[in-house]
Amino acid sequence: MTNAKNNQEFISKMEHDIELSALPEAVKRKLIANLLLLKAKKVNLLITGATGCGKSSTINALFDADVSKVGVGVDPETMDIEKYELGNLILWDSPGLGDGKEADNRHAKNLTKKLLERDSEGNPLIDLVLVILDGSSRDMGTSFELISNVIVPNLGEDKSRILVAINQADMAMKGRGWNREDNRPEPELERFLNEKVESVRRRIKESTGVDVEPIYYSAGYKDGDKPQRPYNLTKLLYQIVHYTPKQKRTIYVNNINRDREMWKDDDDLKDYRNSILDDIVESISDCADVGADIGESLGGLFGSAGRAVGRVAGRVVGSAFGAIKSIAKSFFGGIFGW
Ligand SMILES: Nc1nc2c(ncn2[C@@H]2O[C@H](COP(=O)(O)OP(=O)(O)O)[C@@H](O)[C@H]2O)c(=O)[nH]1
Ligand SMILES: [Mg+2]
């Protein structure tokens, strides 16, 4: 089953369920109008980091994109950046620094160009940059260089478009402290990883002034005789969803990996799942927005009495939030095996 085929599936199902729900007609119409707007959106996610840090593995784990097979660029200027289109989700996969002086200059130039690119509405094309660090490497210097010299200076005013994630958590102490059976770190490795997260956070703050909340995870691997499931992949997805502009969050739902094995192991699964759900539901219902609209139109018709009705409609929208959440939850349940 390819994800491109499932693009729009989530939104179509939501439309169908909202239509059949007991929600007031005006709320239904507004929600369906919101869904139509969401359908037209595209999200552009730029993934970068040193060669070998695990960009391809991460994309494959999150989105089941089979990145070895799709969309390889041919333009020699931008050959190093690969583009994958999964319906409305567009992934840009670019090497970071560490490939030698000449290649690094090229990568920096391509990254800068991509970050400065604007969409047809004049907004930055790239919605979010995911910088992956190799947690098994002792030398993070080139990654900090990438962040402070190439990524952050080209983000514009809003510095919230950057996420930093430390991959290969299982190999951070050369494999020591990783409980292979349960696919999670033992306390000693956990401490080590938490310190690493803290030092990465501090170094980025010191060199750029930007606050990031790095996480550690493992993209896992399929090759070899003992494949390993990802760890903290739901946490990574939560961050990606959360830092994506609100109106675009539903786009991920259509494209996440349908293989339940990918989403099993996290440090606090329940919490991330709920947060993802809340973020996505918020993007569809946008309660305040719906309430205000309805209140306004009723107010225009009936004056102050209409505004009072509008306030009631606002509360009805609160119940719409609940209805949408349960619809979304059942959809997700099928994917994540909740
Ligand atoms: N142990 C371990 N190996 C990983 C992990 N993620 C990626 N790898 C391995 O690291 C190598 C490079 O990964 P790849 O995704 O090709 O990196 P890219 O160059 O950034 O795209 C491959 O052999 C992967 O199997 C991980 O979380 N743990
Ligand atoms: Mg790759």
Short mmCIF file of C-alpha atoms and ligand atoms in Angstrom, two decimals:
data_model
loop_
_atom_site.label_atom_id
_atom_site.label_comp_id
_atom_site.label_asym_id
_atom_site.label_seq_id
_atom_site.Cartn_x
_atom_site.Cartn_y
_atom_site.Cartn_z
CA MET A 1 0.00 0.00 0.00
CA THR A 2 1.61 3.25 -1.02
CA ASN A 3 0.98 6.34 1.01
CA ALA A 4 0.51 8.54 -2.02
CA LYS A 5 -2.69 6.64 -2.71
CA ASN A 6 -3.86 7.33 0.81
CA ASN A 7 -3.31 11.00 0.53
CA GLN A 8 -6.64 12.73 1.26
CA GLU A 9 -7.98 9.54 2.79
CA PHE A 10 -8.02 10.99 6.28
CA ILE A 11 -9.70 14.20 5.23
CA SER A 12 -12.29 12.39 3.12
CA LYS A 13 -13.13 10.16 6.05
CA MET A 14 -13.42 13.17 8.33
CA GLU A 15 -15.75 14.87 5.85
CA HIS A 16 -17.91 11.78 5.68
CA ASP A 17 -18.08 11.37 9.47
CA ILE A 18 -18.80 15.05 10.10
CA GLU A 19 -21.59 14.92 7.55
CA LEU A 20 -23.17 11.98 9.39
CA SER A 21 -22.63 13.43 12.87
CA ALA A 22 -25.26 15.06 15.05
CA LEU A 23 -23.46 18.42 14.99
CA PRO A 24 -25.51 21.52 14.16
CA GLU A 25 -25.68 22.22 10.44
CA ALA A 26 -23.79 25.53 10.67
CA VAL A 27 -20.91 23.86 12.52
CA LYS A 28 -20.81 21.05 9.98
CA ARG A 29 -20.62 23.49 7.08
CA LYS A 30 -17.81 25.43 8.72
CA LEU A 31 -15.83 22.30 9.54
CA ILE A 32 -16.20 20.97 6.02
CA ALA A 33 -15.08 24.32 4.63
CA ASN A 34 -12.02 24.10 6.90
CA LEU A 35 -11.28 20.61 5.59
CA LEU A 36 -11.44 21.85 2.01
CA LEU A 37 -8.87 24.52 2.82
CA LEU A 38 -6.67 21.91 4.48
CA LYS A 39 -6.87 19.67 1.41
CA ALA A 40 -5.22 22.29 -0.75
CA LYS A 41 -2.23 22.82 1.56
CA LYS A 42 1.22 21.37 1.07
CA VAL A 43 3.86 20.92 3.71
CA ASN A 44 7.57 21.13 2.86
CA LEU A 45 9.90 19.47 5.31
CA LEU A 46 13.66 19.85 4.91
CA ILE A 47 15.75 17.11 6.50
CA THR A 48 19.45 17.67 6.83
CA GLY A 49 22.48 16.34 8.67
CA ALA A 50 25.87 14.77 8.00
CA THR A 51 26.04 11.88 5.57
CA GLY A 52 25.37 8.70 7.52
CA CYS A 53 23.49 10.33 10.41
CA GLY A 54 20.33 8.51 9.37
CA LYS A 55 18.26 10.87 7.22
CA SER A 56 17.06 8.17 4.82
CA SER A 57 16.38 5.75 7.65
CA THR A 58 14.37 8.37 9.50
CA ILE A 59 12.29 9.24 6.44
CA ASN A 60 11.61 5.58 5.81
CA ALA A 61 10.63 4.93 9.40
CA LEU A 62 8.33 7.95 9.69
CA PHE A 63 6.71 7.92 6.31
CA ASP A 64 7.42 4.62 4.68
CA ALA A 65 8.51 6.57 1.66
CA ASP A 66 10.95 3.97 0.38
CA VAL A 67 13.41 6.76 -0.26
CA SER A 68 15.86 4.57 -2.07
CA LYS A 69 13.46 4.44 -4.99
CA VAL A 70 11.82 7.81 -5.48
CA GLY A 71 12.54 11.22 -6.88
CA VAL A 72 16.27 11.50 -7.35
CA GLY A 73 17.24 14.91 -8.68
CA VAL A 74 19.12 15.22 -11.96
CA ASP A 75 20.07 18.89 -12.01
CA PRO A 76 23.83 18.86 -11.23
CA GLU A 77 23.56 22.13 -9.25
CA THR A 78 21.01 20.72 -6.84
CA MET A 79 21.81 17.06 -7.31
CA ASP A 80 22.75 16.69 -3.66
CA ILE A 81 19.28 17.66 -2.47
CA GLU A 82 16.72 14.97 -3.08
CA LYS A 83 13.03 15.69 -3.30
CA TYR A 84 10.33 13.20 -2.39
CA GLU A 85 6.70 13.96 -3.06
CA LEU A 86 4.24 11.99 -0.99
CA GLY A 87 0.99 13.58 -2.02
CA ASN A 88 0.83 16.90 -0.23
CA LEU A 89 3.89 16.14 1.87
CA ILE A 90 7.12 17.18 0.22
CA LEU A 91 10.40 16.05 1.72
CA TRP A 92 13.75 17.61 0.90
CA ASP A 93 16.70 15.45 1.90
CA SER A 94 20.00 17.34 1.93
CA PRO A 95 23.44 16.42 3.21
CA GLY A 96 24.71 18.70 5.96
CA LEU A 97 28.42 19.39 6.41
CA GLY A 98 31.32 16.99 6.72
CA ASP A 99 31.81 15.81 3.14
CA GLY A 100 34.97 17.84 2.44
CA LYS A 101 35.45 21.50 1.68
CA GLU A 102 34.18 21.62 -1.88
CA ALA A 103 31.11 19.49 -1.25
CA ASP A 104 30.36 21.37 1.97
CA ASN A 105 30.37 24.69 0.13
CA ARG A 106 27.92 23.27 -2.37
CA HIS A 107 25.67 21.86 0.38
CA ALA A 108 25.70 25.17 2.27
CA LYS A 109 24.79 27.05 -0.89
CA ASN A 110 21.94 24.68 -1.76
CA LEU A 111 20.59 24.73 1.78
CA THR A 112 20.69 28.51 1.90
CA LYS A 113 18.87 28.76 -1.41
CA LYS A 114 16.20 26.30 -0.29
CA LEU A 115 15.67 28.11 3.01
CA LEU A 116 15.24 31.46 1.29
CA GLU A 117 12.83 30.12 -1.32
CA ARG A 118 9.24 31.47 -1.16
CA ASP A 119 5.99 29.79 -2.14
CA SER A 120 3.38 31.38 -4.41
CA GLU A 121 1.87 33.23 -1.45
CA GLY A 122 5.22 34.74 -0.52
CA ASN A 123 5.70 32.58 2.58
CA PRO A 124 8.87 30.60 3.13
CA LEU A 125 8.62 27.38 1.11
CA ILE A 126 10.18 25.29 3.86
CA ASP A 127 7.78 24.88 6.76
CA LEU A 128 10.21 23.10 9.01
CA VAL A 129 13.87 22.04 9.07
CA LEU A 130 14.76 18.83 10.84
CA VAL A 131 18.46 18.71 11.66
CA ILE A 132 19.58 15.20 12.51
CA LEU A 133 22.70 14.65 14.58
CA ASP A 134 24.49 11.32 14.74
CA GLY A 135 24.32 10.30 18.40
CA SER A 136 27.02 7.70 17.92
CA SER A 137 29.56 10.28 16.85
CA ARG A 138 31.87 11.94 19.35
CA ASP A 139 32.46 14.92 17.13
CA MET A 140 29.40 17.08 16.78
CA GLY A 141 31.41 20.13 15.71
CA THR A 142 30.38 20.04 12.05
CA SER A 143 26.72 19.70 13.02
CA PHE A 144 26.92 22.79 15.22
CA GLU A 145 28.62 24.60 12.36
CA LEU A 146 25.77 23.58 10.07
CA ILE A 147 23.20 24.87 12.55
CA SER A 148 24.86 28.14 13.48
CA ASN A 149 26.43 29.11 10.14
CA VAL A 150 23.96 27.76 7.59
CA ILE A 151 20.55 26.94 9.02
CA VAL A 152 19.79 29.52 11.72
CA PRO A 153 21.03 32.61 9.79
CA ASN A 154 18.69 31.73 6.91
CA LEU A 155 15.53 31.08 8.90
CA GLY A 156 14.42 34.70 8.88
CA GLU A 157 12.84 36.31 11.93
CA ASP A 158 10.85 33.31 13.08
CA LYS A 159 13.35 30.86 14.47
CA SER A 160 10.74 28.25 15.38
CA ARG A 161 11.17 26.46 12.06
CA ILE A 162 14.07 24.33 13.32
CA LEU A 163 13.98 20.96 15.09
CA VAL A 164 17.07 19.17 16.31
CA ALA A 165 17.01 15.42 16.87
CA ILE A 166 19.81 13.10 17.92
CA ASN A 167 19.59 9.77 16.09
CA GLN A 168 21.25 6.42 16.74
CA ALA A 169 20.54 6.67 20.47
CA ASP A 170 21.20 2.93 20.64
CA MET A 171 24.84 3.48 19.64
CA ALA A 172 25.56 6.55 21.78
CA MET A 173 27.77 4.47 24.11
CA LYS A 174 28.92 2.16 21.32
CA GLY A 175 25.93 -0.08 21.92
CA ARG A 176 26.46 -0.32 25.67
CA GLY A 177 23.39 0.32 27.79
CA TRP A 178 20.95 -0.51 25.01
CA ASN A 179 18.44 -3.15 26.00
CA ARG A 180 17.97 -4.95 22.70
CA GLU A 181 15.24 -7.20 24.02
CA ASP A 182 12.98 -4.34 25.11
CA ASN A 183 14.38 -1.90 22.57
CA ARG A 184 15.10 0.89 25.03
CA PRO A 185 18.03 2.47 26.90
CA GLU A 186 19.02 1.23 30.35
CA PRO A 187 19.24 3.95 33.03
CA GLU A 188 22.96 4.55 32.49
CA LEU A 189 22.53 5.19 28.78
CA GLU A 190 19.41 7.20 29.47
CA ARG A 191 21.42 9.51 31.72
CA PHE A 192 24.12 9.77 29.08
CA LEU A 193 21.56 10.66 26.40
CA ASN A 194 19.85 13.23 28.59
CA GLU A 195 23.20 14.90 29.20
CA LYS A 196 23.85 14.88 25.49
CA VAL A 197 20.49 16.52 24.82
CA GLU A 198 21.26 19.17 27.41
CA SER A 199 24.72 19.92 26.02
CA VAL A 200 23.38 20.18 22.46
CA ARG A 201 20.65 22.53 23.66
CA ARG A 202 23.19 24.68 25.51
CA ARG A 203 25.67 24.84 22.67
CA ILE A 204 23.01 25.92 20.18
CA LYS A 205 21.72 28.54 22.59
CA GLU A 206 25.24 29.86 23.14
CA SER A 207 26.20 30.07 19.47
CA THR A 208 22.88 31.24 17.99
CA GLY A 209 20.70 32.50 20.83
CA VAL A 210 17.96 30.13 19.64
CA ASP A 211 16.11 27.87 22.05
CA VAL A 212 15.68 24.35 20.73
CA GLU A 213 14.37 21.28 22.52
CA PRO A 214 16.48 18.46 21.12
CA ILE A 215 15.27 14.90 21.51
CA TYR A 216 17.05 11.58 21.13
CA TYR A 217 15.67 8.69 19.14
CA SER A 218 16.66 5.77 17.03
CA ALA A 219 15.45 5.33 13.46
CA GLY A 220 16.29 1.65 13.77
CA TYR A 221 17.43 -0.49 10.91
CA LYS A 222 16.11 -3.32 8.80
CA ASP A 223 19.30 -4.73 7.39
CA GLY A 224 21.51 -7.31 9.06
CA ASP A 225 20.39 -10.44 10.84
CA LYS A 226 18.89 -8.62 13.82
CA PRO A 227 16.64 -5.79 12.69
CA GLN A 228 15.80 -3.16 15.29
CA ARG A 229 12.60 -1.20 15.67
CA PRO A 230 12.76 2.58 16.01
CA TYR A 231 12.75 4.17 19.45
CA ASN A 232 11.04 7.48 20.27
CA LEU A 233 9.69 7.78 16.74
CA THR A 234 6.28 8.88 18.05
CA LYS A 235 8.06 11.57 20.05
CA LEU A 236 9.80 12.74 16.88
CA LEU A 237 6.52 12.75 14.95
CA TYR A 238 4.92 14.74 17.75
CA GLN A 239 7.60 17.41 17.47
CA ILE A 240 7.30 17.55 13.70
CA VAL A 241 3.52 17.92 13.86
CA HIS A 242 3.66 20.45 16.67
CA TYR A 243 6.15 22.76 14.99
CA THR A 244 4.36 22.64 11.63
CA PRO A 245 2.00 25.55 10.91
CA LYS A 246 -1.39 24.69 12.33
CA GLN A 247 -3.29 24.61 9.04
CA LYS A 248 -0.90 22.04 7.62
CA ARG A 249 -0.74 19.48 10.39
CA THR A 250 -3.33 17.10 8.96
CA ILE A 251 -1.12 16.48 5.96
CA TYR A 252 1.11 14.15 7.96
CA VAL A 253 -1.74 11.87 8.89
CA ASN A 254 -2.08 10.63 5.35
CA ASN A 255 1.57 9.79 5.10
CA ILE A 256 2.71 8.23 8.33
CA ASN A 257 4.07 4.73 8.18
CA ARG A 258 1.27 2.17 8.43
CA ASP A 259 3.57 -0.42 9.90
CA ARG A 260 2.56 -0.52 13.58
CA GLU A 261 5.93 -1.95 14.57
CA MET A 262 7.45 1.47 13.94
CA TRP A 263 5.42 3.21 16.64
CA LYS A 264 5.68 0.79 19.56
CA ASP A 265 8.60 1.99 21.63
CA ASP A 266 8.83 5.41 23.21
CA ASP A 267 9.72 6.91 26.56
CA ASP A 268 6.17 8.17 27.06
CA LEU A 269 3.98 6.81 24.27
CA LYS A 270 0.58 7.70 25.60
CA ASP A 271 1.47 11.31 26.07
CA TYR A 272 2.87 11.82 22.55
CA ARG A 273 -0.07 10.07 20.94
CA ASN A 274 -2.53 12.28 22.75
CA SER A 275 -0.57 15.40 21.96
CA ILE A 276 -0.40 14.52 18.25
CA LEU A 277 -4.13 13.96 18.26
CA ASP A 278 -4.81 17.27 20.01
CA ASP A 279 -2.57 19.17 17.63
CA ILE A 280 -4.25 17.71 14.58
CA VAL A 281 -7.76 18.11 15.87
CA GLU A 282 -6.98 21.71 16.72
CA SER A 283 -5.92 22.26 13.15
CA ILE A 284 -9.30 21.08 11.87
CA SER A 285 -11.68 22.53 14.38
CA ASP A 286 -9.83 25.66 15.37
CA CYS A 287 -12.56 26.19 17.95
CA ALA A 288 -12.22 29.86 18.61
CA ASP A 289 -12.26 30.60 14.92
CA VAL A 290 -15.42 28.63 14.23
CA GLY A 291 -17.17 30.06 17.28
CA ALA A 292 -16.30 33.62 16.42
CA ASP A 293 -17.51 33.22 12.84
CA ILE A 294 -20.81 31.77 13.85
CA GLY A 295 -21.26 34.31 16.62
CA GLU A 296 -20.53 37.11 14.22
CA SER A 297 -22.95 36.06 11.53
CA LEU A 298 -25.74 35.47 14.05
CA GLY A 299 -24.89 38.76 15.72
CA GLY A 300 -25.22 40.53 12.38
CA LEU A 301 -28.69 39.10 11.90
CA PHE A 302 -30.12 39.38 15.37
CA GLY A 303 -28.05 41.99 17.19
CA SER A 304 -27.21 41.32 20.81
CA ALA A 305 -29.59 38.37 21.03
CA GLY A 306 -27.71 36.88 18.08
CA ARG A 307 -24.40 37.37 19.83
CA ALA A 308 -25.75 35.48 22.81
CA VAL A 309 -26.72 32.65 20.49
CA GLY A 310 -23.25 32.94 19.00
CA ARG A 311 -21.74 32.32 22.40
CA VAL A 312 -23.87 29.22 22.71
CA ALA A 313 -22.70 28.19 19.25
CA GLY A 314 -19.15 28.64 20.56
CA ARG A 315 -19.92 26.05 23.19
CA VAL A 316 -21.44 23.75 20.61
CA VAL A 317 -18.16 24.04 18.78
CA GLY A 318 -16.52 22.79 21.95
CA SER A 319 -18.53 19.62 21.51
CA ALA A 320 -17.48 19.53 17.85
CA PHE A 321 -13.90 19.40 19.09
CA GLY A 322 -14.78 16.25 21.03
CA ALA A 323 -16.55 14.71 18.05
CA ILE A 324 -13.64 15.41 15.72
CA LYS A 325 -11.21 14.04 18.24
CA SER A 326 -13.04 10.74 18.46
CA ILE A 327 -13.22 10.50 14.67
CA ALA A 328 -9.49 11.24 14.41
CA LYS A 329 -8.73 8.82 17.23
CA SER A 330 -10.45 5.93 15.49
CA PHE A 331 -8.58 6.74 12.28
CA PHE A 332 -5.25 6.83 14.11
CA GLY A 333 -6.15 3.75 16.09
CA GLY A 334 -6.19 1.83 12.85
CA ILE A 335 -2.69 2.99 12.05
CA PHE A 336 -1.01 2.90 15.43
CA GLY A 337 -2.93 -0.06 16.81
CA TRP A 338 -4.27 1.84 19.82
N1 LIG B 1 22.27 1.44 15.02
C1 LIG B 1 21.60 2.31 14.29
N2 LIG B 1 21.92 2.48 12.98
C2 LIG B 1 21.24 3.40 12.28
C3 LIG B 1 20.21 4.19 12.84
N3 LIG B 1 19.74 5.02 11.88
C4 LIG B 1 20.44 4.77 10.77
N4 LIG B 1 21.35 3.79 10.99
C5 LIG B 1 22.32 3.23 10.04
O1 LIG B 1 23.22 4.25 9.67
C6 LIG B 1 23.60 4.12 8.31
C7 LIG B 1 23.35 5.42 7.57
O2 LIG B 1 21.95 5.66 7.54
P1 LIG B 1 21.24 6.50 6.37
O3 LIG B 1 19.81 6.55 6.73
O4 LIG B 1 21.60 5.98 5.04
O5 LIG B 1 21.92 7.93 6.58
P2 LIG B 1 21.88 9.22 5.63
O6 LIG B 1 23.16 9.26 4.88
O7 LIG B 1 21.81 10.38 6.57
O8 LIG B 1 20.69 9.11 4.77
C8 LIG B 1 22.80 2.94 7.77
O9 LIG B 1 23.60 1.79 7.80
C9 LIG B 1 21.65 2.81 8.74
O10 LIG B 1 21.16 1.49 8.84
C10 LIG B 1 19.89 3.97 14.23
O11 LIG B 1 19.01 4.60 14.81
N5 LIG B 1 20.62 3.04 14.89
MG MG B 2 20.43 9.25 2.66
#
